[in-house]
Amino acid sequence: MLRIGIDTGGTFTDVVALDEDTGAVVTTKTPSTPADPAEGFAAAVDKVLALAGAAREAVSAVAHGTTVATNQLLEDRLDDLGFITTEGFEFVLEIARQSVPDGYGNSYFWVKPPRIVPVQRVRTVGGRLDHLGNELRPFDEDSAVAAARWFRAQGIKAIGVCFLHSYAEPAHELAMREVLRREHPEAVVSLSCEVLREYREYERSVTTLVDAAVKPAMTRYIRRIAERLPSRLHVMKSNGGVLSAEEVVHQPITTVLSGPAAGALGAAFVTRASGQGSVITLDGGGTSTDVAVVLDGEPTLTTEGSIGRHPVKIPMIDIVTVGAGGGSVAWLSPEGTMKVGPRSAGADPGPLCYGRGGTEVTVTDAHAALGRIPPHLLGGEIPLNVAAAREGLAALAAELGLTPERTATGILEISAWNQANAIRQITVKRGLDVRDYPLVAFGGSGPLLACRLLDVLGLPSAVIPENPGNLSAFGLLTVDVKNDYVRTRVARDAELDLAALDETYAGLEAQAAAALDREGFPAERHTYVRSADLRYYGQAFEVRVAAPAGPLDETFQKTVVAAFHDAHEALYGYCYRDDPDRHPVEWVNARVSGIGPITSPELRERAPVPGQAKPSGTRRVFYDDWSDVPVFQRADLHVGQTIAGPAVIEEFGSTLPLHPGFHALVDPHGNLVVTR
């Protein structure tokens, strides 16, 4: 029986098949089909099954990382979206937050972007709850009916509902859904009490509306690909878990970072096996590069993320994305300086060297012109027109008054610094010293600039896993089913009602248990992980810390508060552990993650093989100057062998240009460990 992982990227669709009996792994890639991602998905399944010599009936399960929801948000394709909120709060989206990019001093000409729903598409309903969920005014069914009929008359079929304080009591939102079912049965409805049961009205409203916006397209896509599979389909979520297709269509917002999340988890899985618990991950694709941090074997999580201009307050792996992929375009600014990205040539037409009608020089063209990648991709499946890349570079170099080699290395230098700045954003801005962490570089373009990043950032080493171009797809086979639940309960620590908090956690665990039951996990395999959001009284934002299992007693309370002080000091450099009277701790949110474990692949150690690595040939490559450098095939390398730069190490889905002064060692798990 085979388990398959499929990650759909902007340029390529990566696929991995795992034989559950033997542990054998088959990997491959196919070009993505942006116009219809389901076509690329089906092609990837067919290709990997052919390579494995298996029929579709041999597939036991498929895990999928998708960009459907992400791309819809990034491209702002959010038409026909309506919003229903509490009477008197119709301008909650217009008011938003008092935040301006880069601060007021640098934003004199900043214009507030359009709201996710224009004010003319907002309707209000009477009724009011207080922050504890007590009803102050009853739900007004007449105004609810009027709102539902107005949306039906306008042909608006995607609707988000967010009533004031519905995180404390969902009754009014549930009543609104019943009215919509009766009066506007074609509507696709998202309720904030089901999407994000957490306070802060603006973020909760936008998150609910994003869920409603992507639900129709995501539902159609999931149904299309599920129809082509005889096996169960799971979809990767932003929180580092997977969920069945039947469940994920009810919460599509949870998939907004599903592809990058799979890559971070795959990198964490590989480095845990080799004894490296904390690393920086860099997933380089054709369109963008995604960067994350793994601490003690687990990727860091956040609820303060955003997709494009939309704040999305759901649990997600903390990822920074920069437009610095292989297809990133080099262009001249009005001032005459060269810039790289964020615009990408994508998969179609692609870089100049693809020969598909591309007209602009890209990062891939620079690598090809300098000889740092082979004159083909995917083991020869995609031949590259290196001459076209060099012609394009010569024309760009003439505009800049530089040599083609200087222009190409300049493109790569700018791209490397773009990636380095993303790494600094995920580390230095979060209180981490970037020099303490090895870099795990993967994705088709991830290893290409690894040596330069070690220089720029002072990193100790770079780890290039086996089949780095398919690590995100492999990561999909390593993750468990996971659902997150949250409930706001604000209380100062000195006044905390442990019995009420115990009741809240029990309710969240009951929700998690019901979801895992639907996924087919018996009760004895359920795992519940608690956490809590705390802050000092008067602060605007919280810090999340782990909360232990077991009874909620004084020991539980002291353990969580101590963890909060420690986390606050690590993040901000100070805490008020010894001054509880002037700076009391406040509990804000209780959280529970329900986890259903899935059997992961095993990464076995291999014995070293004596002898030196032998190159398969040589190629003229430009590092500091043109020279003939040895070219090695990754498949021919064995544990314990070391390669000294300058060299090039090639494999099916990626290439490692090993600069002068660097070494690459094959470790016991087959990873390449690059050091200065």
XYZ file of C-alpha atoms in Angstrom:
676
model
C 0.000 0.000 0.000
C 1.218 3.492 -0.896
C 0.784 6.797 0.910
C 1.243 9.815 -1.343
C 2.165 13.407 -0.496
C 1.518 16.109 -3.111
C 2.588 19.742 -2.750
C 1.329 22.134 -5.425
C 3.649 25.104 -5.870
C 3.568 28.063 -8.214
C 5.990 26.451 -10.688
C 6.149 22.702 -9.957
C 3.920 20.132 -8.292
C 6.022 17.849 -6.082
C 4.973 14.298 -5.256
C 6.320 11.560 -2.975
C 5.033 7.991 -2.652
C 5.854 5.931 0.461
C 5.535 2.150 0.443
C 4.102 1.459 3.899
C 5.399 -2.127 3.921
C 8.996 -1.648 2.770
C 9.594 2.034 3.587
C 10.729 2.645 -0.009
C 10.215 6.210 -1.252
C 9.610 7.356 -4.848
C 9.845 11.073 -5.674
C 9.154 13.126 -8.797
C 7.855 16.484 -10.038
C 5.483 17.749 -12.703
C 4.877 21.308 -13.945
C 2.073 23.060 -12.072
C -1.069 24.091 -13.947
C -2.056 27.464 -12.433
C -5.179 27.744 -14.599
C -6.500 24.491 -13.115
C -4.426 23.093 -10.190
C -6.500 19.886 -10.220
C -4.947 18.948 -13.573
C -1.425 19.182 -12.143
C -2.556 17.180 -9.109
C -3.914 14.357 -11.285
C -0.788 14.348 -13.460
C 1.413 14.096 -10.364
C -0.539 11.080 -9.060
C -0.334 9.302 -12.416
C 3.391 9.971 -12.784
C 4.431 8.742 -9.340
C 2.258 5.621 -9.639
C 3.896 4.822 -12.975
C 7.346 5.197 -11.431
C 6.321 2.995 -8.490
C 4.726 0.422 -10.779
C 1.462 0.584 -8.825
C -2.219 0.978 -9.606
C -4.494 3.624 -8.080
C -6.122 0.939 -5.952
C -2.795 0.534 -4.120
C -3.048 4.074 -2.692
C -4.146 4.002 0.945
C -4.154 7.772 1.545
C -3.121 11.060 -0.060
C -1.951 14.157 1.826
C -2.075 17.407 -0.120
C -0.586 20.863 0.332
C -2.462 23.406 -1.744
C -2.117 27.081 -2.660
C -5.716 27.550 -3.868
C -6.810 29.597 -0.845
C -3.481 31.436 -0.571
C -3.436 32.520 -4.211
C -7.032 33.718 -4.072
C -6.149 35.974 -1.131
C -2.853 37.197 -2.589
C -4.591 38.097 -5.836
C -7.541 39.702 -4.005
C -10.114 37.628 -5.878
C -12.778 38.209 -3.228
C -15.836 39.288 -5.201
C -19.444 38.649 -4.148
C -18.683 38.743 -0.433
C -21.111 40.075 2.186
C -20.893 40.817 5.905
C -23.512 40.686 8.673
C -22.687 42.209 12.043
C -24.273 43.701 15.155
C -26.427 46.814 14.786
C -24.278 49.901 15.307
C -21.035 48.184 14.275
C -21.343 48.393 10.493
C -18.058 50.350 10.261
C -15.869 47.872 12.150
C -13.984 47.064 8.922
C -13.579 50.731 7.979
C -12.195 51.668 11.397
C -9.909 48.589 11.481
C -6.757 49.169 13.555
C -4.758 52.339 14.052
C -1.730 50.906 12.292
C 0.241 52.354 9.385
C 2.988 50.416 7.570
C 6.513 51.474 8.606
C 5.205 54.028 11.087
C 3.706 57.452 10.479
C 7.092 59.099 9.881
C 7.612 57.081 6.671
C 4.023 56.945 5.461
C 2.857 60.488 4.670
C 1.293 59.341 1.428
C -0.066 56.022 2.648
C -3.657 55.379 1.621
C -5.763 52.873 3.516
C -6.356 49.866 1.208
C -9.899 48.863 0.265
C -11.785 46.936 2.928
C -12.330 43.221 2.392
C -16.067 44.037 2.164
C -17.118 47.549 1.077
C -19.465 49.263 3.479
C -22.401 49.067 1.042
C -22.271 45.254 1.344
C -22.535 45.289 5.131
C -25.877 44.636 6.836
C -26.607 44.819 10.555
C -28.949 42.852 12.799
C -30.413 43.898 16.143
C -29.562 42.104 19.366
C -26.702 42.443 21.847
C -24.591 40.311 24.190
C -22.106 41.463 26.801
C -18.513 40.213 27.079
C -19.621 37.336 29.319
C -22.270 36.168 26.848
C -25.259 37.529 28.769
C -28.079 38.748 26.518
C -28.676 42.492 26.789
C -31.096 42.684 23.832
C -32.742 39.705 22.116
C -31.907 38.626 18.571
C -34.036 40.647 16.123
C -35.337 38.127 13.604
C -37.082 40.779 11.463
C -33.830 42.609 10.715
C -32.098 39.238 10.185
C -34.693 38.247 7.585
C -34.340 41.632 5.877
C -30.563 41.206 5.684
C -30.822 37.677 4.264
C -33.334 38.773 1.623
C -31.171 41.760 0.623
C -28.144 39.516 -0.007
C -30.312 37.082 -1.968
C -31.646 39.914 -4.140
C -28.111 41.172 -4.793
C -26.876 37.697 -5.749
C -24.248 37.682 -2.992
C -23.658 34.050 -2.011
C -20.605 34.151 0.290
C -21.460 35.722 3.658
C -19.522 36.141 6.897
C -21.367 36.639 10.190
C -19.650 38.224 13.194
C -21.760 39.497 16.101
C -20.354 41.355 19.078
C -19.113 39.001 21.841
C -20.249 35.839 20.050
C -16.998 34.227 21.234
C -18.654 34.128 24.685
C -22.088 32.955 23.475
C -22.808 31.817 19.893
C -26.638 31.721 20.134
C -27.288 34.839 18.031
C -24.929 33.755 15.241
C -26.474 30.274 15.143
C -29.911 31.894 14.881
C -28.646 34.041 11.992
C -27.467 30.945 10.142
C -30.921 29.392 10.460
C -32.467 32.546 8.968
C -29.996 32.448 6.064
C -30.704 28.756 5.446
C -34.392 29.530 5.221
C -34.293 32.820 3.297
C -31.120 32.401 1.196
C -30.405 28.657 0.886
C -27.747 29.124 -1.841
C -25.538 31.190 0.458
C -22.204 29.864 1.742
C -22.004 31.071 5.342
C -19.115 31.365 7.815
C -19.800 32.118 11.493
C -17.122 33.723 13.673
C -18.053 31.437 16.580
C -16.934 28.474 14.451
C -14.000 30.079 12.646
C -12.365 31.976 15.544
C -13.948 31.902 18.987
C -11.676 34.605 20.311
C -12.098 38.266 21.210
C -10.948 41.298 19.124
C -13.827 42.144 16.826
C -11.851 43.435 13.832
C -9.502 40.456 13.514
C -12.346 38.024 14.178
C -14.479 39.715 11.506
C -11.739 39.669 8.846
C -10.759 36.074 9.609
C -14.404 34.999 9.272
C -14.785 36.894 6.001
C -11.605 35.354 4.587
C -13.014 31.921 5.425
C -16.265 32.763 3.632
C -14.389 34.191 0.631
C -12.257 31.101 -0.043
C -14.881 28.510 0.863
C -16.622 28.233 -2.570
C -13.410 27.857 -4.620
C -11.784 25.570 -2.063
C -14.865 23.355 -1.879
C -14.988 22.979 -5.666
C -11.263 22.192 -5.856
C -11.281 19.618 -3.058
C -14.300 17.867 -4.539
C -12.670 17.740 -7.984
C -9.478 16.099 -6.795
C -11.253 13.843 -4.288
C -13.381 12.431 -7.121
C -10.198 11.264 -8.894
C -8.903 9.270 -5.931
C -10.033 5.867 -4.693
C -8.423 6.593 -1.318
C -8.920 9.045 1.508
C -7.655 12.595 0.932
C -6.119 14.714 3.687
C -5.272 18.388 3.261
C -2.385 20.164 4.986
C -3.339 22.939 7.413
C -1.413 26.045 8.387
C -1.093 24.825 11.995
C 1.150 21.877 11.122
C -1.540 19.183 10.953
C -3.695 17.587 8.278
C -7.453 17.197 8.038
C -9.690 15.027 5.886
C -11.205 16.555 2.758
C -14.682 16.072 4.232
C -13.781 18.262 7.212
C -11.504 20.836 5.579
C -14.223 22.179 3.264
C -15.960 23.461 6.410
C -12.855 25.379 7.550
C -10.909 26.277 4.374
C -9.152 29.221 6.005
C -7.012 26.706 7.905
C -5.250 25.805 4.613
C -3.916 29.263 3.719
C -0.251 28.330 4.329
C -0.517 24.617 3.769
C 2.395 24.195 1.320
C 5.012 26.188 3.277
C 3.849 24.523 6.514
C 4.560 21.081 5.035
C 8.074 22.143 4.101
C 8.874 23.383 7.607
C 7.544 20.139 9.089
C 9.532 18.017 6.644
C 12.705 19.920 7.548
C 11.973 19.491 11.273
C 11.450 15.748 10.774
C 14.739 15.314 8.893
C 16.828 17.371 11.322
C 15.336 15.685 14.416
C 16.530 12.369 13.028
C 20.062 13.739 12.660
C 20.099 15.199 16.168
C 19.615 18.890 15.321
C 16.628 20.162 17.267
C 16.731 23.871 16.381
C 17.293 25.097 12.814
C 16.248 27.746 10.298
C 14.326 26.354 7.323
C 14.503 27.865 3.852
C 12.106 26.568 1.197
C 13.122 28.006 -2.173
C 10.623 27.588 -4.994
C 10.093 29.063 -8.415
C 7.965 31.980 -7.259
C 8.958 32.671 -3.651
C 11.087 31.579 -0.706
C 9.504 30.629 2.642
C 11.517 30.879 5.849
C 10.647 29.455 9.295
C 12.335 28.569 12.590
C 12.280 25.133 14.256
C 12.943 25.202 18.023
C 13.531 21.932 19.893
C 12.176 19.921 16.975
C 8.932 21.884 16.457
C 8.241 24.805 14.075
C 7.223 27.975 15.915
C 3.540 28.937 15.751
C 1.791 32.297 15.612
C -1.750 33.669 15.477
C -0.623 37.104 14.280
C -0.191 36.173 10.622
C -1.537 37.728 7.462
C -2.017 36.665 3.846
C -1.480 39.604 1.534
C -3.199 42.559 3.185
C -5.635 40.468 5.213
C -4.903 39.695 8.901
C -5.685 36.021 9.520
C -5.802 35.220 13.229
C -5.635 31.445 13.151
C -2.872 29.172 14.482
C -0.241 28.845 11.770
C 3.411 27.970 11.507
C 5.330 31.251 11.765
C 6.542 31.718 8.181
C 8.016 34.726 6.393
C 7.628 34.694 2.611
C 9.727 36.768 0.216
C 9.450 37.030 -3.570
C 12.905 35.551 -4.179
C 12.448 32.307 -6.098
C 14.050 30.885 -9.197
C 11.555 32.679 -11.425
C 11.998 36.108 -9.781
C 12.509 38.734 -12.473
C 15.508 41.116 -12.595
C 14.364 44.617 -13.588
C 15.593 48.197 -13.661
C 13.989 50.787 -11.402
C 13.222 54.306 -12.701
C 16.450 55.389 -10.986
C 18.420 52.907 -13.102
C 19.264 50.449 -10.324
C 18.698 46.713 -10.642
C 16.127 44.959 -8.469
C 15.113 41.280 -8.269
C 11.523 40.204 -7.587
C 8.962 40.052 -6.161
C 7.405 39.654 -9.606
C 7.961 36.151 -10.990
C 7.956 34.608 -14.457
C 6.244 31.598 -12.842
C 5.819 28.310 -14.673
C 4.332 29.778 -17.839
C 6.060 31.398 -19.710
C 8.862 30.969 -17.138
C 12.509 32.114 -17.371
C 14.199 32.858 -20.696
C 16.028 29.519 -20.586
C 12.703 27.616 -20.521
C 12.150 28.600 -24.158
C 8.403 29.132 -23.639
C 8.189 32.768 -24.621
C 9.642 34.389 -21.511
C 11.095 37.844 -22.201
C 12.710 38.863 -18.891
C 15.882 37.739 -17.136
C 15.292 35.716 -13.950
C 17.350 34.231 -11.130
C 17.283 30.841 -12.900
C 18.695 32.480 -16.037
C 21.577 33.906 -13.984
C 22.380 30.483 -12.513
C 22.192 28.839 -15.960
C 24.382 31.484 -17.631
C 27.048 31.059 -14.921
C 26.985 27.265 -15.277
C 25.875 26.751 -11.669
C 22.915 24.576 -12.691
C 22.928 21.889 -15.407
C 21.594 22.701 -18.886
C 18.384 20.846 -17.994
C 15.949 20.396 -15.114
C 14.350 17.276 -13.632
C 17.074 14.945 -14.850
C 16.688 16.054 -18.462
C 12.878 16.287 -18.654
C 13.069 20.076 -19.097
C 16.017 21.117 -21.334
C 17.274 24.655 -20.783
C 18.247 27.095 -23.514
C 21.390 28.502 -21.874
C 22.168 30.616 -24.943
C 18.842 32.473 -24.549
C 19.663 33.185 -20.907
C 23.068 34.597 -21.868
C 21.580 36.773 -24.623
C 19.066 38.226 -22.187
C 21.784 38.862 -19.611
C 23.994 40.545 -22.221
C 21.173 42.956 -23.106
C 20.519 43.753 -19.425
C 24.266 44.143 -18.800
C 24.521 46.641 -21.664
C 21.846 48.812 -20.024
C 23.763 48.719 -16.733
C 27.208 49.166 -18.259
C 28.451 45.901 -16.714
C 29.744 42.583 -17.993
C 27.228 39.721 -18.300
C 29.052 37.834 -15.516
C 28.928 40.829 -13.179
C 25.233 41.306 -13.966
C 24.440 37.634 -13.300
C 26.358 37.551 -10.012
C 24.660 40.814 -9.046
C 21.232 39.232 -9.610
C 22.187 36.317 -7.382
C 23.648 38.642 -4.745
C 20.427 40.669 -4.541
C 18.373 37.478 -4.331
C 20.627 36.159 -1.539
C 20.237 39.366 0.457
C 16.450 39.251 -0.031
C 16.485 35.764 1.469
C 18.880 36.850 4.235
C 16.558 39.692 5.219
C 13.662 37.244 5.458
C 15.780 35.043 7.752
C 16.623 38.062 9.924
C 12.931 38.918 10.144
C 12.058 35.441 11.453
C 14.996 35.353 13.900
C 16.468 38.676 15.001
C 13.070 40.392 15.212
C 11.902 37.551 17.463
C 14.878 37.732 19.810
C 16.910 34.870 18.281
C 20.588 35.018 17.296
C 20.719 33.819 13.704
C 24.320 32.610 14.190
C 23.148 29.894 16.587
C 21.133 27.943 14.025
C 22.075 25.734 11.065
C 20.203 26.417 7.839
C 18.108 23.659 6.239
C 17.857 24.588 2.554
C 15.397 22.725 0.339
C 12.970 23.233 -2.517
C 14.078 23.388 -6.135
C 15.989 26.652 -5.672
C 16.666 26.481 -1.910
C 20.239 25.070 -2.024
C 21.380 27.355 -4.871
C 22.383 30.255 -2.607
C 23.169 28.266 0.551
C 26.918 28.999 0.505
C 26.363 32.729 0.069
C 23.839 32.789 2.934
C 26.403 31.200 5.260
C 28.708 34.115 4.469
C 26.083 36.869 4.697
C 24.529 35.707 7.987
C 27.432 33.943 9.693
C 25.459 30.697 9.951
C 27.376 27.672 11.297
C 26.333 25.283 8.517
C 23.739 24.423 5.906
C 21.967 21.059 5.684
C 20.701 19.914 2.280
C 18.341 16.909 2.771
C 18.014 14.116 0.258
C 15.579 14.983 -2.538
C 15.404 18.604 -1.356
C 13.112 19.576 -4.205
C 10.459 17.225 -2.807
C 10.872 17.801 0.934
C 7.540 19.644 1.264
C 5.719 16.703 -0.304
C 7.662 14.331 1.967
C 6.718 16.492 4.958
C 3.048 15.834 4.192
C 3.631 12.163 5.060
C 5.080 12.992 8.488
C 2.268 15.042 10.055
C -0.679 14.089 12.245
C -4.323 15.080 12.086
C -4.653 18.254 14.145
C -7.440 20.654 15.108
C -7.132 23.798 17.227
C -9.800 25.267 19.498
C -9.751 28.533 21.452
C -11.984 30.308 23.962
C -11.487 33.778 25.416
C -11.701 34.010 29.211
C -10.097 37.202 30.524
C -9.189 37.187 34.230
C -6.374 38.476 36.417
C -4.217 35.747 37.872
C -5.076 36.674 41.476
C -8.795 36.345 40.669
C -8.608 33.298 38.380
C -11.541 30.894 38.813
C -9.853 27.533 38.299
C -13.168 25.678 38.244
C -14.454 27.880 35.405
C -11.168 27.507 33.525
C -11.338 23.729 34.011
C -14.827 23.787 32.494
C -13.519 25.790 29.523
C -10.674 23.353 28.860
C -13.055 20.412 29.191
C -15.373 21.965 26.604
C -12.503 22.543 24.187
C -11.277 18.968 24.641
C -14.799 17.695 23.972
C -14.822 19.606 20.668
C -11.415 18.154 19.798
C -12.582 14.640 20.699
C -15.654 14.923 18.471
C -13.493 16.027 15.518
C -11.037 13.149 16.021
C -13.945 10.715 16.268
C -15.167 11.941 12.877
C -11.659 11.388 11.508
C -11.833 7.744 12.609
C -9.398 7.808 15.553
C -10.390 5.639 18.542
C -10.474 7.443 21.890
C -7.316 5.734 23.162
C -5.316 7.354 20.328
C -6.524 10.898 21.030
C -3.966 13.404 22.309
C -4.890 16.814 23.698
C -2.326 19.588 24.031
C -3.239 22.601 26.154
C -1.842 26.120 25.937
C -2.806 29.542 27.249
C -2.369 33.177 26.199
C -1.247 35.480 29.016
C -0.107 39.102 29.316
C 0.686 41.731 31.903
C -2.365 43.799 32.780
C -2.551 46.783 30.426
C -0.688 45.146 27.545
C -2.423 44.939 24.167
C -1.142 41.517 23.064
C -0.493 38.158 24.659
C 2.231 35.547 24.837
C 1.273 31.923 24.311
C 2.763 29.272 26.600
C 2.245 25.547 27.119
C -0.228 24.474 29.798
C 0.310 21.075 31.454
C -2.177 18.222 31.330
C -3.841 16.986 34.491
C -5.971 18.711 37.121
C -6.312 22.488 37.164
C -5.009 23.293 40.602
C -2.625 25.777 42.183
C 0.388 23.908 40.753
C -1.069 24.166 37.248
C -1.623 27.892 37.705
C 1.891 28.570 39.018
C 3.476 26.475 36.250
C 1.715 28.412 33.477
C 2.458 31.815 35.013
C 6.148 30.923 35.488
C 6.315 29.816 31.844
C 4.782 33.152 30.824
C 7.411 35.147 32.738
C 10.167 33.067 31.104
C 8.709 33.469 27.614
C 8.180 37.222 28.045
C 11.785 37.673 29.168
C 13.082 35.616 26.239
C 11.024 37.642 23.748
C 11.409 41.156 25.124
C 14.394 41.030 27.472
C 12.491 41.679 30.704
C 9.681 40.379 32.890
C 7.868 41.369 36.101
C 8.216 38.071 37.939
C 9.116 39.834 41.209
C 6.553 42.644 40.971
C 3.096 41.004 40.776
C 1.330 43.852 42.602
C 2.282 46.610 40.167
C 2.279 44.392 37.082
C -0.276 41.625 37.597
C -0.546 38.756 35.093
C -3.772 38.422 33.123
C -5.110 35.219 31.541
C -6.774 35.845 28.157
C -7.321 32.722 26.002
C -7.486 28.993 26.675
C -6.437 26.744 23.792
C -6.548 23.016 23.035
C -5.085 21.133 20.071
C -6.609 17.715 19.356
C -4.104 15.385 17.665
C -4.666 12.046 15.941
C -1.291 10.364 15.284
C -0.389 9.013 11.842
C 2.468 6.551 11.270
C 5.487 8.479 9.966
C 8.270 7.215 7.700
C 11.511 6.037 9.286
C 14.850 7.625 8.480
C 17.477 4.937 9.010
C 21.174 5.603 9.501
C 23.559 4.195 6.914
C 27.068 2.900 7.273
C 29.926 4.926 5.791
C 31.459 3.757 2.512
C 35.254 4.018 2.152
C 36.771 5.883 -0.750
C 36.636 9.336 -2.261
C 33.673 10.729 -4.157
C 34.166 10.579 -7.909
C 32.838 13.312 -10.227
C 30.706 12.423 -13.226
C 32.438 15.101 -15.315
C 33.380 18.769 -15.368
C 31.677 21.987 -16.490
C 32.784 25.586 -16.916
C 31.322 27.480 -13.976
C 31.721 31.083 -12.869
C 32.265 31.640 -9.143
C 35.039 34.224 -8.776
C 36.089 33.581 -12.366
C 35.467 31.019 -15.094
C 37.043 27.608 -14.442
C 36.380 23.926 -15.094
C 34.910 22.494 -11.889
C 34.004 18.886 -11.033
C 30.320 17.921 -11.233
C 29.046 15.240 -8.829
C 25.796 13.280 -8.962
C 24.139 13.122 -5.560
C 23.016 9.546 -6.140
C 26.686 8.490 -6.406
C 27.688 9.982 -3.033
C 27.970 7.841 0.111
C 28.019 8.456 3.858
C 31.300 9.900 5.104
C 32.437 11.296 1.773
C 33.518 14.940 1.599
C 33.554 17.227 -1.419
C 35.600 20.431 -1.506
C 34.524 23.461 -3.496
C 34.581 24.737 -6.110
C 32.198 22.027 -7.337
C 28.581 21.412 -8.348
C 26.401 18.635 -6.856
C 23.386 17.743 -9.006
C 20.275 15.656 -8.441
C 16.820 15.230 -9.963
C 15.006 18.120 -8.291
C 17.740 20.542 -7.229
C 21.406 21.561 -7.453
C 24.008 22.655 -4.898
C 26.706 25.018 -6.255
C 29.579 24.509 -3.801
C 31.591 27.744 -3.761
C 35.385 27.890 -3.282
C 36.312 27.556 0.373
C 33.293 25.382 1.282
C 33.022 21.654 2.021
C 30.048 19.280 1.824
C 29.987 16.152 4.011
C 27.486 13.304 3.551
C 26.089 12.554 7.044
C 24.689 9.158 8.234
C 21.165 10.065 7.023
C 22.312 11.081 3.548
C 22.105 14.845 4.168
C 24.776 17.126 2.752
C 26.240 19.257 5.550
C 27.889 22.360 4.077
C 30.473 24.282 6.129
C 32.937 27.054 5.491
